[in-house]
């Protein structure tokens, strides 16, 4: 992780998000939504967004890896019916 991304993540953990943070998460969301998987409801998209935010805050800042991991985790949440827990 480069210094700028590391600083951005540490600021976000303290509650401050930079434009860089938002762009990375937005890019990951676009990639996750364009993956060909069917997001059936608004709840599915919201769950995906919450997962992206949590993974990013945990330090996963590569947009492709973030999108892939978020898709996987959101799928598990959907299957197990744990939407509100994310």
mmCIF file of N, CA and C in Angstrom:
data_model
loop_
_atom_site.group_PDB
_atom_site.id
_atom_site.type_symbol
_atom_site.label_atom_id
_atom_site.label_comp_id
_atom_site.label_asym_id
_atom_site.label_seq_id
_atom_site.Cartn_x
_atom_site.Cartn_y
_atom_site.Cartn_z
ATOM 1 N N UNK A 1 0.856 -1.163 0.000
ATOM 2 C CA UNK A 1 0.000 0.000 0.000
ATOM 3 C C UNK A 1 0.903 1.228 0.000
ATOM 4 N N UNK A 2 0.615 2.181 -0.884
ATOM 5 C CA UNK A 2 1.473 3.359 -0.923
ATOM 6 C C UNK A 2 1.166 4.286 0.254
ATOM 7 N N UNK A 3 2.063 5.228 0.474
ATOM 8 C CA UNK A 3 1.949 6.108 1.643
ATOM 9 C C UNK A 3 0.658 6.911 1.629
ATOM 10 N N UNK A 4 0.259 7.407 0.457
ATOM 11 C CA UNK A 4 -0.969 8.188 0.344
ATOM 12 C C UNK A 4 -2.189 7.354 0.716
ATOM 13 N N UNK A 5 -2.235 6.121 0.220
ATOM 14 C CA UNK A 5 -3.363 5.245 0.538
ATOM 15 C C UNK A 5 -3.369 4.901 2.019
ATOM 16 N N UNK A 6 -2.196 4.637 2.601
ATOM 17 C CA UNK A 6 -2.105 4.309 4.022
ATOM 18 C C UNK A 6 -2.588 5.475 4.871
ATOM 19 N N UNK A 7 -2.164 6.677 4.528
ATOM 20 C CA UNK A 7 -2.592 7.857 5.275
ATOM 21 C C UNK A 7 -4.096 8.032 5.136
ATOM 22 N N UNK A 8 -4.610 7.832 3.930
ATOM 23 C CA UNK A 8 -6.026 7.983 3.683
ATOM 24 C C UNK A 8 -6.837 6.989 4.509
ATOM 25 N N UNK A 9 -6.392 5.735 4.562
ATOM 26 C CA UNK A 9 -7.091 4.719 5.346
ATOM 27 C C UNK A 9 -7.051 5.067 6.823
ATOM 28 N N UNK A 10 -5.909 5.510 7.327
ATOM 29 C CA UNK A 10 -5.823 5.837 8.749
ATOM 30 C C UNK A 10 -6.711 7.026 9.090
ATOM 31 N N UNK A 11 -6.838 7.977 8.184
ATOM 32 C CA UNK A 11 -7.741 9.101 8.423
ATOM 33 C C UNK A 11 -9.192 8.633 8.416
ATOM 34 N N UNK A 12 -9.517 7.700 7.499
ATOM 35 C CA UNK A 12 -10.873 7.212 7.420
ATOM 36 C C UNK A 12 -11.265 6.468 8.691
ATOM 37 N N UNK A 13 -10.339 5.703 9.246
ATOM 38 C CA UNK A 13 -10.615 4.971 10.474
ATOM 39 C C UNK A 13 -10.958 5.953 11.589
ATOM 40 N N UNK A 14 -10.360 7.125 11.553
ATOM 41 C CA UNK A 14 -10.669 8.133 12.561
ATOM 42 C C UNK A 14 -11.948 8.892 12.223
ATOM 43 N N UNK A 15 -12.629 8.515 11.143
ATOM 44 C CA UNK A 15 -13.899 9.135 10.794
ATOM 45 C C UNK A 15 -13.820 10.148 9.675
ATOM 46 N N UNK A 16 -12.657 10.335 9.104
ATOM 47 C CA UNK A 16 -12.485 11.318 8.037
ATOM 48 C C UNK A 16 -12.178 10.586 6.741
ATOM 49 N N UNK A 17 -12.996 10.816 5.713
ATOM 50 C CA UNK A 17 -12.748 10.216 4.404
ATOM 51 C C UNK A 17 -12.312 11.300 3.436
ATOM 52 N N UNK A 18 -11.312 10.974 2.651
ATOM 53 C CA UNK A 18 -10.816 11.913 1.652
ATOM 54 C C UNK A 18 -11.466 11.607 0.308
ATOM 55 N N UNK A 19 -11.324 12.521 -0.650
ATOM 56 C CA UNK A 19 -11.809 12.230 -2.000
ATOM 57 C C UNK A 19 -11.174 10.968 -2.587
ATOM 58 N N UNK A 20 -9.914 10.693 -2.235
ATOM 59 C CA UNK A 20 -9.251 9.473 -2.714
ATOM 60 C C UNK A 20 -9.980 8.242 -2.178
ATOM 61 N N UNK A 21 -10.326 8.253 -0.893
ATOM 62 C CA UNK A 21 -11.073 7.137 -0.304
ATOM 63 C C UNK A 21 -12.368 6.897 -1.071
ATOM 64 N N UNK A 22 -13.099 7.970 -1.298
ATOM 65 C CA UNK A 22 -14.391 7.848 -1.972
ATOM 66 C C UNK A 22 -14.241 7.340 -3.398
ATOM 67 N N UNK A 23 -13.213 7.820 -4.114
ATOM 68 C CA UNK A 23 -12.995 7.358 -5.494
ATOM 69 C C UNK A 23 -12.662 5.872 -5.536
ATOM 70 N N UNK A 24 -11.815 5.424 -4.635
ATOM 71 C CA UNK A 24 -11.446 4.001 -4.609
ATOM 72 C C UNK A 24 -12.677 3.150 -4.312
ATOM 73 N N UNK A 25 -13.455 3.542 -3.313
ATOM 74 C CA UNK A 25 -14.645 2.764 -2.968
ATOM 75 C C UNK A 25 -15.689 2.811 -4.083
ATOM 76 N N UNK A 26 -15.843 3.975 -4.722
ATOM 77 C CA UNK A 26 -16.780 4.092 -5.839
ATOM 78 C C UNK A 26 -16.353 3.185 -6.991
ATOM 79 N N UNK A 27 -15.070 3.197 -7.303
ATOM 80 C CA UNK A 27 -14.551 2.357 -8.383
ATOM 81 C C UNK A 27 -14.791 0.877 -8.062
ATOM 82 N N UNK A 28 -14.544 0.493 -6.832
ATOM 83 C CA UNK A 28 -14.780 -0.894 -6.419
ATOM 84 C C UNK A 28 -16.264 -1.248 -6.531
ATOM 85 N N UNK A 29 -17.134 -0.339 -6.139
ATOM 86 C CA UNK A 29 -18.575 -0.592 -6.261
ATOM 87 C C UNK A 29 -18.976 -0.772 -7.720
ATOM 88 N N UNK A 30 -18.471 0.107 -8.603
ATOM 89 C CA UNK A 30 -18.797 -0.015 -10.028
ATOM 90 C C UNK A 30 -18.331 -1.357 -10.571
ATOM 91 N N UNK A 31 -17.113 -1.759 -10.214
ATOM 92 C CA UNK A 31 -16.598 -3.044 -10.694
ATOM 93 C C UNK A 31 -17.425 -4.204 -10.138
ATOM 94 N N UNK A 32 -17.793 -4.131 -8.886
ATOM 95 C CA UNK A 32 -18.580 -5.205 -8.278
ATOM 96 C C UNK A 32 -19.967 -5.294 -8.916
ATOM 97 N N UNK A 33 -20.560 -4.154 -9.196
ATOM 98 C CA UNK A 33 -21.901 -4.144 -9.792
ATOM 99 C C UNK A 33 -21.875 -4.557 -11.260
ATOM 100 N N UNK A 34 -20.772 -4.303 -11.955
ATOM 101 C CA UNK A 34 -20.652 -4.648 -13.373
ATOM 102 C C UNK A 34 -20.120 -6.056 -13.597
ATOM 103 N N UNK A 35 -20.019 -6.832 -12.553
ATOM 104 C CA UNK A 35 -19.382 -8.149 -12.648
ATOM 105 C C UNK A 35 -20.232 -9.178 -13.368
ATOM 106 N N UNK A 36 -21.483 -8.863 -13.627
ATOM 107 C CA UNK A 36 -22.363 -9.837 -14.246
ATOM 108 C C UNK A 36 -23.241 -10.544 -13.233
ATOM 109 N N UNK A 37 -22.882 -10.428 -11.953
ATOM 110 C CA UNK A 37 -23.746 -10.989 -10.917
ATOM 111 C C UNK A 37 -25.006 -10.136 -10.855
ATOM 112 N N UNK A 38 -26.107 -10.757 -10.559
ATOM 113 C CA UNK A 38 -27.355 -10.015 -10.482
ATOM 114 C C UNK A 38 -27.575 -9.551 -9.053
ATOM 115 N N UNK A 39 -27.615 -8.245 -8.883
ATOM 116 C CA UNK A 39 -27.991 -7.682 -7.589
ATOM 117 C C UNK A 39 -29.500 -7.502 -7.654
ATOM 118 N N UNK A 40 -30.222 -8.291 -6.917
ATOM 119 C CA UNK A 40 -31.661 -8.386 -7.085
ATOM 120 C C UNK A 40 -32.436 -7.203 -6.514
ATOM 121 N N UNK A 41 -31.964 -6.625 -5.450
ATOM 122 C CA UNK A 41 -32.730 -5.573 -4.786
ATOM 123 C C UNK A 41 -31.811 -4.431 -4.362
ATOM 124 N N UNK A 42 -32.442 -3.356 -3.950
ATOM 125 C CA UNK A 42 -31.691 -2.235 -3.391
ATOM 126 C C UNK A 42 -30.942 -2.699 -2.145
ATOM 127 N N UNK A 43 -31.543 -3.597 -1.372
ATOM 128 C CA UNK A 43 -30.870 -4.134 -0.180
ATOM 129 C C UNK A 43 -29.565 -4.830 -0.542
ATOM 130 N N UNK A 44 -29.548 -5.547 -1.683
ATOM 131 C CA UNK A 44 -28.318 -6.216 -2.119
ATOM 132 C C UNK A 44 -27.214 -5.199 -2.394
ATOM 133 N N UNK A 45 -27.575 -4.098 -3.048
ATOM 134 C CA UNK A 45 -26.591 -3.055 -3.362
ATOM 135 C C UNK A 45 -26.132 -2.370 -2.078
ATOM 136 N N UNK A 46 -27.056 -2.117 -1.164
ATOM 137 C CA UNK A 46 -26.687 -1.499 0.111
ATOM 138 C C UNK A 46 -25.768 -2.410 0.919
ATOM 139 N N UNK A 47 -26.053 -3.694 0.905
ATOM 140 C CA UNK A 47 -25.189 -4.652 1.600
ATOM 141 C C UNK A 47 -23.797 -4.627 0.996
ATOM 142 N N UNK A 48 -23.728 -4.631 -0.327
ATOM 143 C CA UNK A 48 -22.436 -4.567 -1.013
ATOM 144 C C UNK A 48 -21.686 -3.298 -0.606
ATOM 145 N N UNK A 49 -22.379 -2.174 -0.553
ATOM 146 C CA UNK A 49 -21.755 -0.916 -0.153
ATOM 147 C C UNK A 49 -21.211 -0.954 1.266
ATOM 148 N N UNK A 50 -21.977 -1.539 2.182
ATOM 149 C CA UNK A 50 -21.501 -1.653 3.568
ATOM 150 C C UNK A 50 -20.262 -2.535 3.649
ATOM 151 N N UNK A 51 -20.259 -3.617 2.866
ATOM 152 C CA UNK A 51 -19.102 -4.515 2.867
ATOM 153 C C UNK A 51 -17.878 -3.800 2.301
ATOM 154 N N UNK A 52 -18.059 -3.050 1.200
ATOM 155 C CA UNK A 52 -16.944 -2.289 0.614
ATOM 156 C C UNK A 52 -16.375 -1.325 1.652
ATOM 157 N N UNK A 53 -17.227 -0.610 2.324
ATOM 158 C CA UNK A 53 -16.782 0.359 3.329
ATOM 159 C C UNK A 53 -16.006 -0.322 4.453
ATOM 160 N N UNK A 54 -16.510 -1.427 4.957
ATOM 161 C CA UNK A 54 -15.821 -2.130 6.054
ATOM 162 C C UNK A 54 -14.482 -2.703 5.617
ATOM 163 N N UNK A 55 -14.446 -3.292 4.424
ATOM 164 C CA UNK A 55 -13.181 -3.849 3.937
ATOM 165 C C UNK A 55 -12.159 -2.747 3.687
ATOM 166 N N UNK A 56 -12.606 -1.629 3.139
ATOM 167 C CA UNK A 56 -11.702 -0.509 2.892
ATOM 168 C C UNK A 56 -11.150 0.017 4.218
ATOM 169 N N UNK A 57 -12.019 0.165 5.197
ATOM 170 C CA UNK A 57 -11.585 0.648 6.515
ATOM 171 C C UNK A 57 -10.604 -0.322 7.167
ATOM 172 N N UNK A 58 -10.705 -1.600 6.806
ATOM 173 C CA UNK A 58 -9.791 -2.608 7.348
ATOM 174 C C UNK A 58 -8.453 -2.614 6.621
ATOM 175 N N UNK A 59 -8.340 -1.809 5.546
ATOM 176 C CA UNK A 59 -7.054 -1.683 4.864
ATOM 177 C C UNK A 59 -6.986 -2.258 3.467
ATOM 178 N N UNK A 60 -8.069 -2.821 2.956
ATOM 179 C CA UNK A 60 -8.077 -3.360 1.595
ATOM 180 C C UNK A 60 -8.368 -2.210 0.637
ATOM 181 N N UNK A 61 -7.326 -1.685 -0.017
ATOM 182 C CA UNK A 61 -7.485 -0.475 -0.822
ATOM 183 C C UNK A 61 -7.313 -0.695 -2.324
ATOM 184 N N UNK A 62 -6.936 -1.897 -2.746
ATOM 185 C CA UNK A 62 -6.845 -2.178 -4.176
ATOM 186 C C UNK A 62 -8.273 -2.349 -4.703
ATOM 187 N N UNK A 63 -8.705 -1.504 -5.663
ATOM 188 C CA UNK A 63 -10.105 -1.536 -6.101
ATOM 189 C C UNK A 63 -10.572 -2.901 -6.614
ATOM 190 N N UNK A 64 -9.739 -3.599 -7.384
ATOM 191 C CA UNK A 64 -10.161 -4.900 -7.917
ATOM 192 C C UNK A 64 -10.296 -5.936 -6.806
ATOM 193 N N UNK A 65 -9.313 -5.975 -5.918
ATOM 194 C CA UNK A 65 -9.386 -6.920 -4.797
ATOM 195 C C UNK A 65 -10.557 -6.577 -3.880
ATOM 196 N N UNK A 66 -10.779 -5.285 -3.692
ATOM 197 C CA UNK A 66 -11.888 -4.827 -2.867
ATOM 198 C C UNK A 66 -13.220 -5.254 -3.476
ATOM 199 N N UNK A 67 -13.373 -5.070 -4.784
ATOM 200 C CA UNK A 67 -14.607 -5.471 -5.473
ATOM 201 C C UNK A 67 -14.821 -6.974 -5.373
ATOM 202 N N UNK A 68 -13.770 -7.745 -5.613
ATOM 203 C CA UNK A 68 -13.881 -9.207 -5.569
ATOM 204 C C UNK A 68 -14.265 -9.696 -4.175
ATOM 205 N N UNK A 69 -13.578 -9.184 -3.165
ATOM 206 C CA UNK A 69 -13.854 -9.608 -1.790
ATOM 207 C C UNK A 69 -15.256 -9.174 -1.352
ATOM 208 N N UNK A 70 -15.644 -7.971 -1.724
ATOM 209 C CA UNK A 70 -16.965 -7.468 -1.340
ATOM 210 C C UNK A 70 -18.073 -8.285 -1.993
ATOM 211 N N UNK A 71 -17.891 -8.641 -3.274
ATOM 212 C CA UNK A 71 -18.886 -9.485 -3.953
ATOM 213 C C UNK A 71 -19.038 -10.821 -3.227
ATOM 214 N N UNK A 72 -17.912 -11.412 -2.873
ATOM 215 C CA UNK A 72 -17.944 -12.702 -2.179
ATOM 216 C C UNK A 72 -18.640 -12.574 -0.831
ATOM 217 N N UNK A 73 -18.235 -11.572 -0.056
ATOM 218 C CA UNK A 73 -18.821 -11.404 1.274
ATOM 219 C C UNK A 73 -20.296 -11.042 1.201
ATOM 220 N N UNK A 74 -20.671 -10.180 0.261
ATOM 221 C CA UNK A 74 -22.077 -9.793 0.120
ATOM 222 C C UNK A 74 -22.915 -10.998 -0.289
ATOM 223 N N UNK A 75 -22.347 -11.890 -1.099
ATOM 224 C CA UNK A 75 -23.053 -13.114 -1.472
ATOM 225 C C UNK A 75 -23.307 -14.009 -0.276
ATOM 226 N N UNK A 76 -22.326 -14.123 0.597
ATOM 227 C CA UNK A 76 -22.487 -14.927 1.815
ATOM 228 C C UNK A 76 -23.552 -14.305 2.709
ATOM 229 N N UNK A 77 -23.515 -12.994 2.839
ATOM 230 C CA UNK A 77 -24.511 -12.290 3.650
ATOM 231 C C UNK A 77 -25.903 -12.556 3.090
ATOM 232 N N UNK A 78 -26.036 -12.493 1.759
ATOM 233 C CA UNK A 78 -27.332 -12.718 1.114
ATOM 234 C C UNK A 78 -27.818 -14.146 1.372
ATOM 235 N N UNK A 79 -26.940 -15.107 1.201
ATOM 236 C CA UNK A 79 -27.304 -16.515 1.385
ATOM 237 C C UNK A 79 -27.707 -16.791 2.829
ATOM 238 N N UNK A 80 -26.979 -16.221 3.765
ATOM 239 C CA UNK A 80 -27.239 -16.500 5.177
ATOM 240 C C UNK A 80 -28.286 -15.580 5.789
ATOM 241 N N UNK A 81 -28.727 -14.586 5.031
ATOM 242 C CA UNK A 81 -29.747 -13.679 5.542
ATOM 243 C C UNK A 81 -29.265 -12.796 6.672
ATOM 244 N N UNK A 82 -28.012 -12.359 6.598
ATOM 245 C CA UNK A 82 -27.413 -11.566 7.677
ATOM 246 C C UNK A 82 -27.304 -10.084 7.340
ATOM 247 N N UNK A 83 -28.130 -9.574 6.477
ATOM 248 C CA UNK A 83 -27.975 -8.206 5.980
ATOM 249 C C UNK A 83 -27.740 -7.181 7.081
ATOM 250 N N UNK A 84 -28.519 -7.222 8.117
ATOM 251 C CA UNK A 84 -28.421 -6.192 9.159
ATOM 252 C C UNK A 84 -27.163 -6.332 10.001
ATOM 253 N N UNK A 85 -26.521 -7.477 9.942
ATOM 254 C CA UNK A 85 -25.308 -7.694 10.738
ATOM 255 C C UNK A 85 -24.081 -7.070 10.100
ATOM 256 N N UNK A 86 -24.164 -6.734 8.813
ATOM 257 C CA UNK A 86 -22.994 -6.193 8.107
ATOM 258 C C UNK A 86 -22.893 -4.719 8.367
#
